mmCIF file of C-alpha atoms in Angstrom:
data_model
loop_
_atom_site.group_PDB
_atom_site.id
_atom_site.type_symbol
_atom_site.label_atom_id
_atom_site.label_comp_id
_atom_site.label_asym_id
_atom_site.label_seq_id
_atom_site.Cartn_x
_atom_site.Cartn_y
_atom_site.Cartn_z
ATOM 1 C CA MET U 1 201.462 -123.791 168.648
ATOM 2 C CA ASP U 2 201.606 -120.063 167.814
ATOM 3 C CA ILE U 3 204.045 -118.609 165.269
ATOM 4 C CA ILE U 4 204.564 -114.823 165.071
ATOM 5 C CA LEU U 5 206.179 -113.325 162.020
ATOM 6 C CA LYS U 6 207.598 -109.940 162.471
ATOM 7 C CA ASN U 7 209.044 -107.357 160.009
ATOM 8 C CA VAL U 8 207.357 -109.135 157.004
ATOM 9 C CA LYS U 9 207.656 -107.016 153.864
ATOM 10 C CA LYS U 10 204.452 -105.892 152.200
ATOM 11 C CA LYS U 11 205.289 -107.660 149.061
ATOM 12 C CA ASP U 12 205.915 -111.036 150.936
ATOM 13 C CA PHE U 13 202.797 -110.924 153.012
ATOM 14 C CA PRO U 14 200.275 -112.058 150.401
ATOM 15 C CA VAL U 15 202.439 -115.148 149.577
ATOM 16 C CA LEU U 16 202.650 -116.040 153.273
ATOM 17 C CA LYS U 17 199.042 -115.459 153.884
ATOM 18 C CA SER U 18 197.921 -117.682 151.004
ATOM 19 C CA LEU U 19 200.412 -120.324 151.900
ATOM 20 C CA ALA U 20 199.070 -120.265 155.515
ATOM 21 C CA LYS U 21 195.441 -120.614 154.288
ATOM 22 C CA SER U 22 196.171 -123.368 151.991
ATOM 23 C CA LEU U 23 197.757 -125.244 154.988
ATOM 24 C CA GLY U 24 194.658 -124.554 157.056
ATOM 25 C CA PHE U 25 196.222 -122.131 159.448
ATOM 26 C CA GLU U 26 194.306 -119.511 161.320
ATOM 27 C CA ILE U 27 195.577 -115.975 160.399
ATOM 28 C CA ILE U 28 195.331 -113.085 163.012
ATOM 29 C CA GLU U 29 196.618 -109.766 162.047
ATOM 30 C CA GLU U 30 197.494 -107.472 164.892
ATOM 31 C CA LYS U 31 198.525 -103.871 164.144
ATOM 32 C CA GLU U 32 200.828 -101.847 166.274
ATOM 33 C CA LYS U 33 199.069 -100.101 169.085
ATOM 34 C CA PRO U 34 199.731 -96.445 169.345
ATOM 35 C CA TYR U 35 200.755 -94.890 172.625
ATOM 36 C CA ASN U 36 198.024 -94.454 175.254
ATOM 37 C CA PRO U 37 196.522 -90.987 174.551
ATOM 38 C CA GLU U 38 196.465 -89.909 178.160
ATOM 39 C CA PHE U 39 200.221 -90.762 178.370
ATOM 40 C CA VAL U 40 200.991 -88.734 175.270
ATOM 41 C CA LYS U 41 198.925 -85.657 176.634
ATOM 42 C CA GLU U 42 200.823 -85.886 179.952
ATOM 43 C CA ILE U 43 204.192 -85.969 178.048
ATOM 44 C CA LEU U 44 203.211 -82.966 175.952
ATOM 45 C CA ASN U 45 202.004 -81.025 178.922
ATOM 46 C CA ALA U 46 205.230 -81.562 180.714
ATOM 47 C CA GLU U 47 207.346 -80.443 177.706
ATOM 48 C CA LYS U 48 205.166 -77.313 177.555
ATOM 49 C CA SER U 49 205.692 -76.510 181.267
ATOM 50 C CA ILE U 50 209.458 -76.883 180.866
ATOM 51 C CA GLU U 51 209.372 -74.527 177.936
ATOM 52 C CA GLU U 52 207.487 -72.035 180.121
ATOM 53 C CA GLY U 53 210.272 -72.252 182.740
ATOM 54 C CA LYS U 54 208.169 -74.160 185.321
ATOM 55 C CA GLY U 55 210.592 -77.125 185.337
ATOM 56 C CA VAL U 56 213.176 -77.827 188.193
ATOM 57 C CA LYS U 57 216.812 -78.154 187.239
ATOM 58 C CA ILE U 58 218.927 -80.672 189.328
ATOM 59 C CA LYS U 59 222.640 -80.975 188.809
ATOM 60 C CA VAL U 60 223.885 -84.414 187.845
ATOM 61 C CA GLU U 61 225.980 -84.725 190.881
ATOM 62 C CA ASP U 62 222.937 -84.116 193.150
ATOM 63 C CA LEU U 63 220.997 -87.050 191.504
ATOM 64 C CA TRP U 64 222.575 -89.672 193.794
ATOM 65 C CA LYS U 65 222.458 -87.669 197.044
#
């Protein structure tokens, strides 16, 4: 059985960790993964091209045509 704890406060983590160890649980810490660097680069390039006037404007009414 797996148990996932989310939003644990830093002050509470050592207590939970020591409790889990004393009960013989395996502890696996996973840090949040940042966005894919290629995706971030693509978004930044798109924003830059819009600032340079290379974007295309579409009226809201025309979105569903």
